[in-house]
PDB file of C-alpha atoms in Angstrom:
ATOM      1  CA  MET U 342      98.338  80.587  95.112  1.00  0.00           C
ATOM      2  CA  SER U 343     100.770  82.706  93.140  1.00  0.00           C
ATOM      3  CA  GLN U 344     100.041  84.935  90.217  1.00  0.00           C
ATOM      4  CA  GLY U 345     102.036  82.604  87.891  1.00  0.00           C
ATOM      5  CA  GLN U 346     100.046  79.758  89.112  1.00  0.00           C
ATOM      6  CA  LEU U 347      96.709  81.526  88.421  1.00  0.00           C
ATOM      7  CA  GLN U 348      97.865  82.600  84.974  1.00  0.00           C
ATOM      8  CA  LYS U 349      98.876  79.065  84.091  1.00  0.00           C
ATOM      9  CA  LEU U 350      95.361  77.759  85.100  1.00  0.00           C
ATOM     10  CA  GLN U 351      93.614  80.549  83.307  1.00  0.00           C
ATOM     11  CA  SER U 352      95.766  79.571  80.094  1.00  0.00           C
ATOM     12  CA  ASP U 353      94.742  75.882  80.176  1.00  0.00           C
ATOM     13  CA  GLU U 354      91.541  75.554  78.099  1.00  0.00           C
ATOM     14  CA  GLU U 355      90.652  72.145  79.505  1.00  0.00           C
ATOM     15  CA  GLN U 356      91.064  73.279  83.269  1.00  0.00           C
ATOM     16  CA  GLU U 357      88.609  71.961  85.681  1.00  0.00           C
ATOM     17  CA  ALA U 358      87.546  74.061  88.497  1.00  0.00           C
ATOM     18  CA  ILE U 359      89.803  74.787  91.319  1.00  0.00           C
ATOM     19  CA  THR U 360      88.726  73.011  94.255  1.00  0.00           C
ATOM     20  CA  TYR U 361      89.370  73.546  97.942  1.00  0.00           C
ATOM     21  CA  GLY U 362      91.851  70.539  98.077  1.00  0.00           C
ATOM     22  CA  ASP U 363      93.855  72.408  95.238  1.00  0.00           C
ATOM     23  CA  VAL U 364      94.630  75.506  97.277  1.00  0.00           C
ATOM     24  CA  PHE U 365      94.367  74.526 100.771  1.00  0.00           C
ATOM     25  CA  GLY U 366      95.369  70.792 100.926  1.00  0.00           C
ATOM     26  CA  VAL U 367      92.282  69.719 102.687  1.00  0.00           C
ATOM     27  CA  ARG U 368      91.414  66.097 102.597  1.00  0.00           C
ATOM     28  CA  GLY U 369      87.747  66.076 104.027  1.00  0.00           C
ATOM     29  CA  ALA U 370      84.505  66.334 102.264  1.00  0.00           C
ATOM     30  CA  ILE U 371      85.217  69.846 100.737  1.00  0.00           C
ATOM     31  CA  ALA U 372      88.464  68.586  98.967  1.00  0.00           C
ATOM     32  CA  SER U 373      86.586  68.165  95.685  1.00  0.00           C
ATOM     33  CA  GLU U 374      84.360  71.186  96.002  1.00  0.00           C
ATOM     34  CA  PRO U 375      84.888  73.893  93.677  1.00  0.00           C
ATOM     35  CA  VAL U 376      85.704  77.326  95.086  1.00  0.00           C
ATOM     36  CA  ALA U 377      82.964  79.648  94.502  1.00  0.00           C
ATOM     37  CA  SER U 378      82.826  83.412  94.526  1.00  0.00           C
ATOM     38  CA  GLY U 379      79.946  83.271  97.057  1.00  0.00           C
ATOM     39  CA  ASP U 380      82.217  81.444  99.329  1.00  0.00           C
ATOM     40  CA  ALA U 381      84.931  83.986  99.103  1.00  0.00           C
ATOM     41  CA  ALA U 382      82.569  86.897  99.752  1.00  0.00           C
ATOM     42  CA  ILE U 383      81.190  84.966 102.922  1.00  0.00           C
ATOM     43  CA  MET U 384      84.563  84.101 104.294  1.00  0.00           C
ATOM     44  CA  LYS U 385      85.620  87.892 103.849  1.00  0.00           C
ATOM     45  CA  SER U 386      82.578  89.065 105.692  1.00  0.00           C
ATOM     46  CA  ALA U 387      83.274  86.482 108.603  1.00  0.00           C
ATOM     47  CA  GLU U 388      86.880  87.752 108.755  1.00  0.00           C
ATOM     48  CA  ARG U 389      85.900  91.358 109.144  1.00  0.00           C
ATOM     49  CA  SER U 390      82.986  90.603 111.661  1.00  0.00           C
ATOM     50  CA  VAL U 391      85.499  88.605 113.806  1.00  0.00           C
ATOM     51  CA  LEU U 392      88.918  90.312 113.362  1.00  0.00           C
ATOM     52  CA  GLY U 393      87.913  93.716 112.248  1.00  0.00           C
ATOM     53  CA  TYR U 394      89.658  93.286 109.005  1.00  0.00           C
ATOM     54  CA  SER U 395      89.926  90.774 106.050  1.00  0.00           C
ATOM     55  CA  GLN U 396      93.444  89.107 106.488  1.00  0.00           C
ATOM     56  CA  ILE U 397      95.924  89.899 103.975  1.00  0.00           C
ATOM     57  CA  GLY U 398      96.913  86.770 102.170  1.00  0.00           C
ATOM     58  CA  GLY U 399      94.555  84.882 104.409  1.00  0.00           C
ATOM     59  CA  PRO U 400      91.755  82.389 103.288  1.00  0.00           C
ATOM     60  CA  ALA U 401      89.433  84.804 102.086  1.00  0.00           C
ATOM     61  CA  SER U 402      91.884  86.297  99.676  1.00  0.00           C
ATOM     62  CA  VAL U 403      92.844  82.910  98.449  1.00  0.00           C
ATOM     63  CA  MET U 404      89.354  81.953  97.951  1.00  0.00           C
ATOM     64  CA  GLN U 405      88.657  85.205  95.964  1.00  0.00           C
ATOM     65  CA  ALA U 406      91.596  84.476  93.591  1.00  0.00           C
ATOM     66  CA  ALA U 407      90.707  80.876  93.012  1.00  0.00           C
ATOM     67  CA  SER U 408      87.080  81.826  92.590  1.00  0.00           C
ATOM     68  CA  GLY U 409      88.026  84.574  90.026  1.00  0.00           C
ATOM     69  CA  VAL U 410      89.917  81.713  87.814  1.00  0.00           C
ATOM     70  CA  ASN U 411      86.854  79.564  88.196  1.00  0.00           C
ATOM     71  CA  VAL U 412      84.431  82.211  86.973  1.00  0.00           C
ATOM     72  CA  ALA U 413      86.805  83.210  84.263  1.00  0.00           C
ATOM     73  CA  THR U 414      87.101  79.915  82.882  1.00  0.00           C
ATOM     74  CA  GLY U 415      83.420  79.233  83.124  1.00  0.00           C
ATOM     75  CA  ALA U 416      84.005  76.294  85.357  1.00  0.00           C
ATOM     76  CA  VAL U 417      81.832  78.077  88.080  1.00  0.00           C
ATOM     77  CA  ASP U 418      78.823  80.357  87.744  1.00  0.00           C
ATOM     78  CA  PRO U 419      79.637  83.904  89.319  1.00  0.00           C
ATOM     79  CA  ASN U 420      76.702  83.962  91.635  1.00  0.00           C
ATOM     80  CA  THR U 421      76.934  80.478  93.213  1.00  0.00           C
ATOM     81  CA  VAL U 422      77.757  79.366  96.667  1.00  0.00           C
ATOM     82  CA  SER U 423      79.337  75.862  97.190  1.00  0.00           C
ATOM     83  CA  ASP U 424      77.254  73.195  98.727  1.00  0.00           C
ATOM     84  CA  ALA U 425      79.865  72.997 101.644  1.00  0.00           C
ATOM     85  CA  VAL U 426      79.056  76.660 102.635  1.00  0.00           C
ATOM     86  CA  LEU U 427      75.503  76.446 101.927  1.00  0.00           C
ATOM     87  CA  ASN U 428      75.284  73.135 104.336  1.00  0.00           C
ATOM     88  CA  ARG U 429      77.912  73.912 106.839  1.00  0.00           C
ATOM     89  CA  GLY U 430      78.974  77.573 106.458  1.00  0.00           C
ATOM     90  CA  VAL U 431      82.146  79.393 107.389  1.00  0.00           C
ATOM     91  CA  THR U 432      83.533  80.113 110.690  1.00  0.00           C
ATOM     92  CA  VAL U 433      86.337  82.342 111.855  1.00  0.00           C
ATOM     93  CA  THR U 434      87.239  81.933 115.468  1.00  0.00           C
ATOM     94  CA  GLN U 435      89.917  83.864 117.602  1.00  0.00           C
ATOM     95  CA  ASP U 436      91.415  82.362 120.986  1.00  0.00           C
ATOM     96  CA  ASN U 437      93.450  84.508 123.147  1.00  0.00           C
ATOM     97  CA  ILE U 438      96.548  82.920 124.944  1.00  0.00           C
ATOM     98  CA  GLY U 439      98.349  85.666 126.830  1.00  0.00           C
ATOM     99  CA  ASP U 440      99.568  87.915 124.317  1.00  0.00           C
ATOM    100  CA  THR U 441      99.001  85.500 121.396  1.00  0.00           C
ATOM    101  CA  GLN U 442      95.980  85.345 119.343  1.00  0.00           C
ATOM    102  CA  ILE U 443      95.140  81.958 117.653  1.00  0.00           C
ATOM    103  CA  VAL U 444      93.040  82.449 114.435  1.00  0.00           C
ATOM    104  CA  THR U 445      91.032  79.399 112.906  1.00  0.00           C
ATOM    105  CA  GLU U 446      89.258  79.732 109.825  1.00  0.00           C
ATOM    106  CA  LYS U 447      86.929  76.917 108.533  1.00  0.00           C
ATOM    107  CA  VAL U 448      84.825  76.182 105.385  1.00  0.00           C
ATOM    108  CA  GLY U 449      82.313  73.308 105.603  1.00  0.00           C
ATOM    109  CA  GLY U 450      83.880  72.320 109.026  1.00  0.00           C
ATOM    110  CA  GLU U 451      87.288  71.770 107.380  1.00  0.00           C
ATOM    111  CA  VAL U 452      90.353  74.038 108.380  1.00  0.00           C
ATOM    112  CA  VAL U 453      91.563  76.285 105.747  1.00  0.00           C
ATOM    113  CA  GLY U 454      93.784  78.508 107.619  1.00  0.00           C
ATOM    114  CA  GLN U 455      95.116  78.682 111.083  1.00  0.00           C
ATOM    115  CA  TYR U 456      97.781  81.255 112.232  1.00  0.00           C
ATOM    116  CA  VAL U 457      99.054  83.062 115.120  1.00  0.00           C
ATOM    117  CA  GLU U 458      99.060  86.899 115.707  1.00  0.00           C
ATOM    118  CA  GLN U 459     101.259  88.340 118.445  1.00  0.00           C
ATOM    119  CA  THR U 460     100.936  91.648 119.989  1.00  0.00           C
ATOM    120  CA  LEU U 461     104.683  91.798 120.304  1.00  0.00           C
ATOM    121  CA  VAL U 462     104.876  94.385 117.436  1.00  0.00           C
ATOM    122  CA  GLU U 463     102.450  96.789 119.398  1.00  0.00           C
ATOM    123  CA  SER U 464     103.791  96.244 122.765  1.00  0.00           C
ATOM    124  CA  THR U 465     107.510  96.633 122.025  1.00  0.00           C
ATOM    125  CA  LEU U 466     107.296  99.522 119.487  1.00  0.00           C
ATOM    126  CA  GLY U 467     104.428 101.524 120.947  1.00  0.00           C
ATOM    127  CA  MET U 468     101.709 103.360 118.973  1.00  0.00           C
ATOM    128  CA  ASP U 469     104.050 105.285 116.650  1.00  0.00           C
ATOM    129  CA  SER U 470     104.141 104.424 112.983  1.00  0.00           C
ATOM    130  CA  ILE U 471     105.911 101.247 112.631  1.00  0.00           C
ATOM    131  CA  THR U 472     108.714 100.921 109.875  1.00  0.00           C
ATOM    132  CA  ILE U 473     109.731  98.132 107.793  1.00  0.00           C
ATOM    133  CA  GLY U 474     113.054  97.659 109.710  1.00  0.00           C
ATOM    134  CA  GLU U 475     110.965  97.445 112.961  1.00  0.00           C
ATOM    135  CA  ALA U 476     108.715  94.834 111.525  1.00  0.00           C
ATOM    136  CA  LEU U 477     111.557  92.787 110.444  1.00  0.00           C
ATOM    137  CA  GLU U 478     113.011  92.787 114.043  1.00  0.00           C
ATOM    138  CA  ALA U 479     109.577  91.945 115.551  1.00  0.00           C
ATOM    139  CA  ALA U 480     109.863  88.600 113.495  1.00  0.00           C
ATOM    140  CA  ALA U 481     113.219  87.922 114.962  1.00  0.00           C
ATOM    141  CA  TYR U 482     111.613  87.842 118.340  1.00  0.00           C
ATOM    142  CA  SER U 483     108.337  86.122 117.447  1.00  0.00           C
ATOM    143  CA  GLU U 484     107.718  82.377 117.735  1.00  0.00           C
ATOM    144  CA  ALA U 485     109.376  81.987 114.479  1.00  0.00           C
ATOM    145  CA  ALA U 486     112.574  83.556 115.689  1.00  0.00           C
ATOM    146  CA  ASP U 487     114.467  80.218 115.717  1.00  0.00           C
ATOM    147  CA  LYS U 488     113.087  79.217 112.391  1.00  0.00           C
ATOM    148  CA  PRO U 489     115.795  78.172 109.868  1.00  0.00           C
ATOM    149  CA  ILE U 490     115.746  80.492 106.851  1.00  0.00           C
ATOM    150  CA  ASP U 491     114.614  79.159 103.718  1.00  0.00           C
ATOM    151  CA  GLU U 492     113.927  80.482 100.257  1.00  0.00           C
ATOM    152  CA  SER U 493     110.470  81.793 101.293  1.00  0.00           C
ATOM    153  CA  ASP U 494     112.027  83.545 104.181  1.00  0.00           C
ATOM    154  CA  ALA U 495     114.869  84.979 101.949  1.00  0.00           C
ATOM    155  CA  ALA U 496     112.244  86.100  99.352  1.00  0.00           C
ATOM    156  CA  ALA U 497     110.066  87.929 101.932  1.00  0.00           C
ATOM    157  CA  ILE U 498     113.265  89.598 103.419  1.00  0.00           C
ATOM    158  CA  LYS U 499     114.379  90.775  99.876  1.00  0.00           C
ATOM    159  CA  ALA U 500     111.228  92.105  99.106  1.00  0.00           C
ATOM    160  CA  ALA U 501     110.775  94.008 102.387  1.00  0.00           C
ATOM    161  CA  GLU U 502     114.391  95.334 101.919  1.00  0.00           C
ATOM    162  CA  VAL U 503     113.671  96.796  98.478  1.00  0.00           C
ATOM    163  CA  ARG U 504     110.550  98.430  99.761  1.00  0.00           C
ATOM    164  CA  ALA U 505     112.509  99.916 102.583  1.00  0.00           C
ATOM    165  CA  ILE U 506     115.353 101.579 100.734  1.00  0.00           C
ATOM    166  CA  GLY U 507     113.237 102.352  97.580  1.00  0.00           C
ATOM    167  CA  SER U 508     115.174 100.336  95.170  1.00  0.00           C
ATOM    168  CA  ASN U 509     114.498  97.604  92.520  1.00  0.00           C
ATOM    169  CA  THR U 510     117.451  95.349  93.843  1.00  0.00           C
ATOM    170  CA  THR U 511     118.852  94.342  97.201  1.00  0.00           C
ATOM    171  CA  PRO U 512     122.252  95.941  97.742  1.00  0.00           C
ATOM    172  CA  ALA U 513     125.206  93.315  98.033  1.00  0.00           C
ATOM    173  CA  GLY U 514     125.789  92.752 101.685  1.00  0.00           C
ATOM    174  CA  GLY U 515     122.478  93.774 102.815  1.00  0.00           C
ATOM    175  CA  ILE U 516     119.903  91.712 104.797  1.00  0.00           C
ATOM    176  CA  GLY U 517     118.231  90.346 101.827  1.00  0.00           C
ATOM    177  CA  ALA U 518     121.626  89.187 100.511  1.00  0.00           C
ATOM    178  CA  GLN U 519     122.483  87.625 103.869  1.00  0.00           C
ATOM    179  CA  ALA U 520     119.151  85.925 103.992  1.00  0.00           C
ATOM    180  CA  GLN U 521     119.553  84.261 100.560  1.00  0.00           C
ATOM    181  CA  SER U 522     123.092  83.038 101.300  1.00  0.00           C
ATOM    182  CA  ALA U 523     121.628  81.685 104.402  1.00  0.00           C
ATOM    183  CA  ALA U 524     118.816  79.765 102.780  1.00  0.00           C
ATOM    184  CA  GLN U 525     121.212  78.215 100.363  1.00  0.00           C
ATOM    185  CA  LEU U 526     123.660  77.249 102.940  1.00  0.00           C
ATOM    186  CA  ASN U 527     120.669  75.896 105.311  1.00  0.00           C
ATOM    187  CA  ALA U 528     119.599  73.580 102.611  1.00  0.00           C
ATOM    188  CA  LEU U 529     122.870  71.736 102.739  1.00  0.00           C
ATOM    189  CA  ILE U 530     123.109  71.568 106.473  1.00  0.00           C
ATOM    190  CA  MET U 531     121.386  68.419 107.914  1.00  0.00           C
ATOM    191  CA  ARG U 532     121.063  69.688 111.663  1.00  0.00           C
ATOM    192  CA  ASP U 533     118.337  72.445 112.396  1.00  0.00           C
ATOM    193  CA  GLU U 534     120.623  73.593 115.432  1.00  0.00           C
ATOM    194  CA  ASN U 535     123.484  74.209 113.083  1.00  0.00           C
ATOM    195  CA  LYS U 536     121.431  76.420 110.526  1.00  0.00           C
ATOM    196  CA  THR U 537     120.955  80.224 110.259  1.00  0.00           C
ATOM    197  CA  THR U 538     117.723  81.459 111.860  1.00  0.00           C
ATOM    198  CA  LEU U 539     115.533  84.431 111.288  1.00  0.00           C
ATOM    199  CA  SER U 540     116.654  85.915 114.582  1.00  0.00           C
ATOM    200  CA  ASP U 541     120.296  85.489 113.348  1.00  0.00           C
ATOM    201  CA  VAL U 542     119.636  87.919 110.344  1.00  0.00           C
ATOM    202  CA  LEU U 543     116.903  90.140 111.556  1.00  0.00           C
ATOM    203  CA  ALA U 544     117.656  90.790 115.212  1.00  0.00           C
ATOM    204  CA  ASP U 545     119.007  94.363 114.431  1.00  0.00           C
ATOM    205  CA  ALA U 546     117.454  94.701 110.849  1.00  0.00           C
ATOM    206  CA  SER U 547     116.791  98.547 111.417  1.00  0.00           C
ATOM    207  CA  THR U 548     120.436  99.238 111.643  1.00  0.00           C
ATOM    208  CA  LYS U 549     121.448  96.994 108.691  1.00  0.00           C
ATOM    209  CA  LEU U 550     119.029  98.564 106.267  1.00  0.00           C
ATOM    210  CA  SER U 551     120.246 101.520 104.214  1.00  0.00           C
ATOM    211  CA  GLY U 552     116.883 103.158 104.496  1.00  0.00           C
ATOM    212  CA  ASP U 553     113.618 102.761 106.117  1.00  0.00           C
ATOM    213  CA  LYS U 554     110.047 103.826 105.913  1.00  0.00           C
ATOM    214  CA  MET U 555     106.733 103.207 107.486  1.00  0.00           C
ATOM    215  CA  VAL U 556     104.835  99.743 106.586  1.00  0.00           C
ATOM    216  CA  THR U 557     101.799 100.282 104.293  1.00  0.00           C
ATOM    217  CA  ARG U 558      99.388  97.626 103.120  1.00  0.00           C
ATOM    218  CA  GLU U 559     100.785  97.657  99.762  1.00  0.00           C
ATOM    219  CA  ASP U 560     104.233  96.820 101.438  1.00  0.00           C
ATOM    220  CA  ALA U 561     102.840  94.031 103.501  1.00  0.00           C
ATOM    221  CA  GLU U 562     100.880  92.681 100.397  1.00  0.00           C
ATOM    222  CA  GLY U 563     104.044  92.627  98.402  1.00  0.00           C
ATOM    223  CA  VAL U 564     106.012  90.885 101.125  1.00  0.00           C
ATOM    224  CA  ILE U 565     103.301  88.285 101.641  1.00  0.00           C
ATOM    225  CA  GLY U 566     103.262  87.468  97.793  1.00  0.00           C
ATOM    226  CA  ALA U 567     106.958  86.855  97.828  1.00  0.00           C
ATOM    227  CA  GLU U 568     106.711  84.652 100.827  1.00  0.00           C
ATOM    228  CA  ILE U 569     103.855  82.375  99.783  1.00  0.00           C
ATOM    229  CA  ARG U 570     105.172  82.232  96.111  1.00  0.00           C
ATOM    230  CA  ASN U 571     108.053  80.243  97.627  1.00  0.00           C
ATOM    231  CA  LYS U 572     106.056  77.854  99.920  1.00  0.00           C
ATOM    232  CA  ALA U 573     104.613  74.626  98.865  1.00  0.00           C
ATOM    233  CA  ASP U 574     101.463  75.229 101.183  1.00  0.00           C
ATOM    234  CA  MET U 575     101.202  78.637  99.987  1.00  0.00           C
ATOM    235  CA  MET U 576     100.648  79.940 103.524  1.00  0.00           C
ATOM    236  CA  THR U 577     102.258  82.533 105.625  1.00  0.00           C
ATOM    237  CA  THR U 578     104.568  81.552 108.609  1.00  0.00           C
ATOM    238  CA  PRO U 579     103.145  82.175 111.955  1.00  0.00           C
ATOM    239  CA  GLY U 580     105.140  85.109 113.362  1.00  0.00           C
ATOM    240  CA  GLY U 581     107.391  85.210 110.228  1.00  0.00           C
ATOM    241  CA  VAL U 582     108.458  88.088 107.891  1.00  0.00           C
ATOM    242  CA  ALA U 583     105.168  88.431 106.191  1.00  0.00           C
ATOM    243  CA  ALA U 584     102.986  88.095 109.314  1.00  0.00           C
ATOM    244  CA  SER U 585     104.927  90.699 110.982  1.00  0.00           C
ATOM    245  CA  MET U 586     104.768  93.024 108.168  1.00  0.00           C
ATOM    246  CA  ALA U 587     100.843  92.521 107.933  1.00  0.00           C
ATOM    247  CA  ALA U 588     100.401  93.107 111.890  1.00  0.00           C
ATOM    248  CA  ALA U 589     102.573  96.295 111.365  1.00  0.00           C
ATOM    249  CA  ALA U 590     100.448  97.592 108.273  1.00  0.00           C
ATOM    250  CA  ARG U 591      97.333  97.084 110.239  1.00  0.00           C
ATOM    251  CA  LEU U 592      98.587  99.002 113.507  1.00  0.00           C
ATOM    252  CA  ASN U 593      99.917 101.657 111.118  1.00  0.00           C
ATOM    253  CA  GLN U 594      96.322 102.222 109.690  1.00  0.00           C
ATOM    254  CA  ASN U 595      95.005 102.859 113.288  1.00  0.00           C
ATOM    255  CA  VAL U 596      97.823 105.451 114.273  1.00  0.00           C
TER     256      VAL U 596
END
């Protein structure tokens, strides 16, 4: 959920409680359940217990944002836990398949988040601090490499570029501009095989950037926000720009 959407919800005096169906698109029993603050706290604890961290832009952070609006509008008591969580709980599971980790998060038995985390960034770039350019290149070699660039990808790339070069705008001819042009052109092309992909633009991102810096948590959060604001499901692309930035930020914290 974007900041703009949250502000709109907060400004609506007749706004009903934000439900799981509103923010995750679930269709099961929890779809009509309001998101409660206790739910978000429990999910965050589960993420940290299983993953060792709370996923940036993941289900817990989405739940926290939604429950914050519910509390602010008076739709939900600040100390409550939803029936779905009380009765069936939350689960976070991590399955390893080769060099890939598949994380699945559920509330009340319903999947609210599933994403892929690869060790590509760590294995390719070693244990030195990972730069924004390197994180972008990692996305070019992930499972999202052949994904046609769309507006969410372009927004994420532009957000990463301005942070890398320390500017408020993306330079003409830079990777952000290239990604934006590709997204606009791809929207007019029917066949996916003829569209410009993430790997086409990001394969040599480090050399294309006019500046670079180590990825920080703040950088990752900014890129994640840019990506999900431009996606209907408000979820990051597995192996995409935001996911690679988030992975790099976590690894940098341990260097």
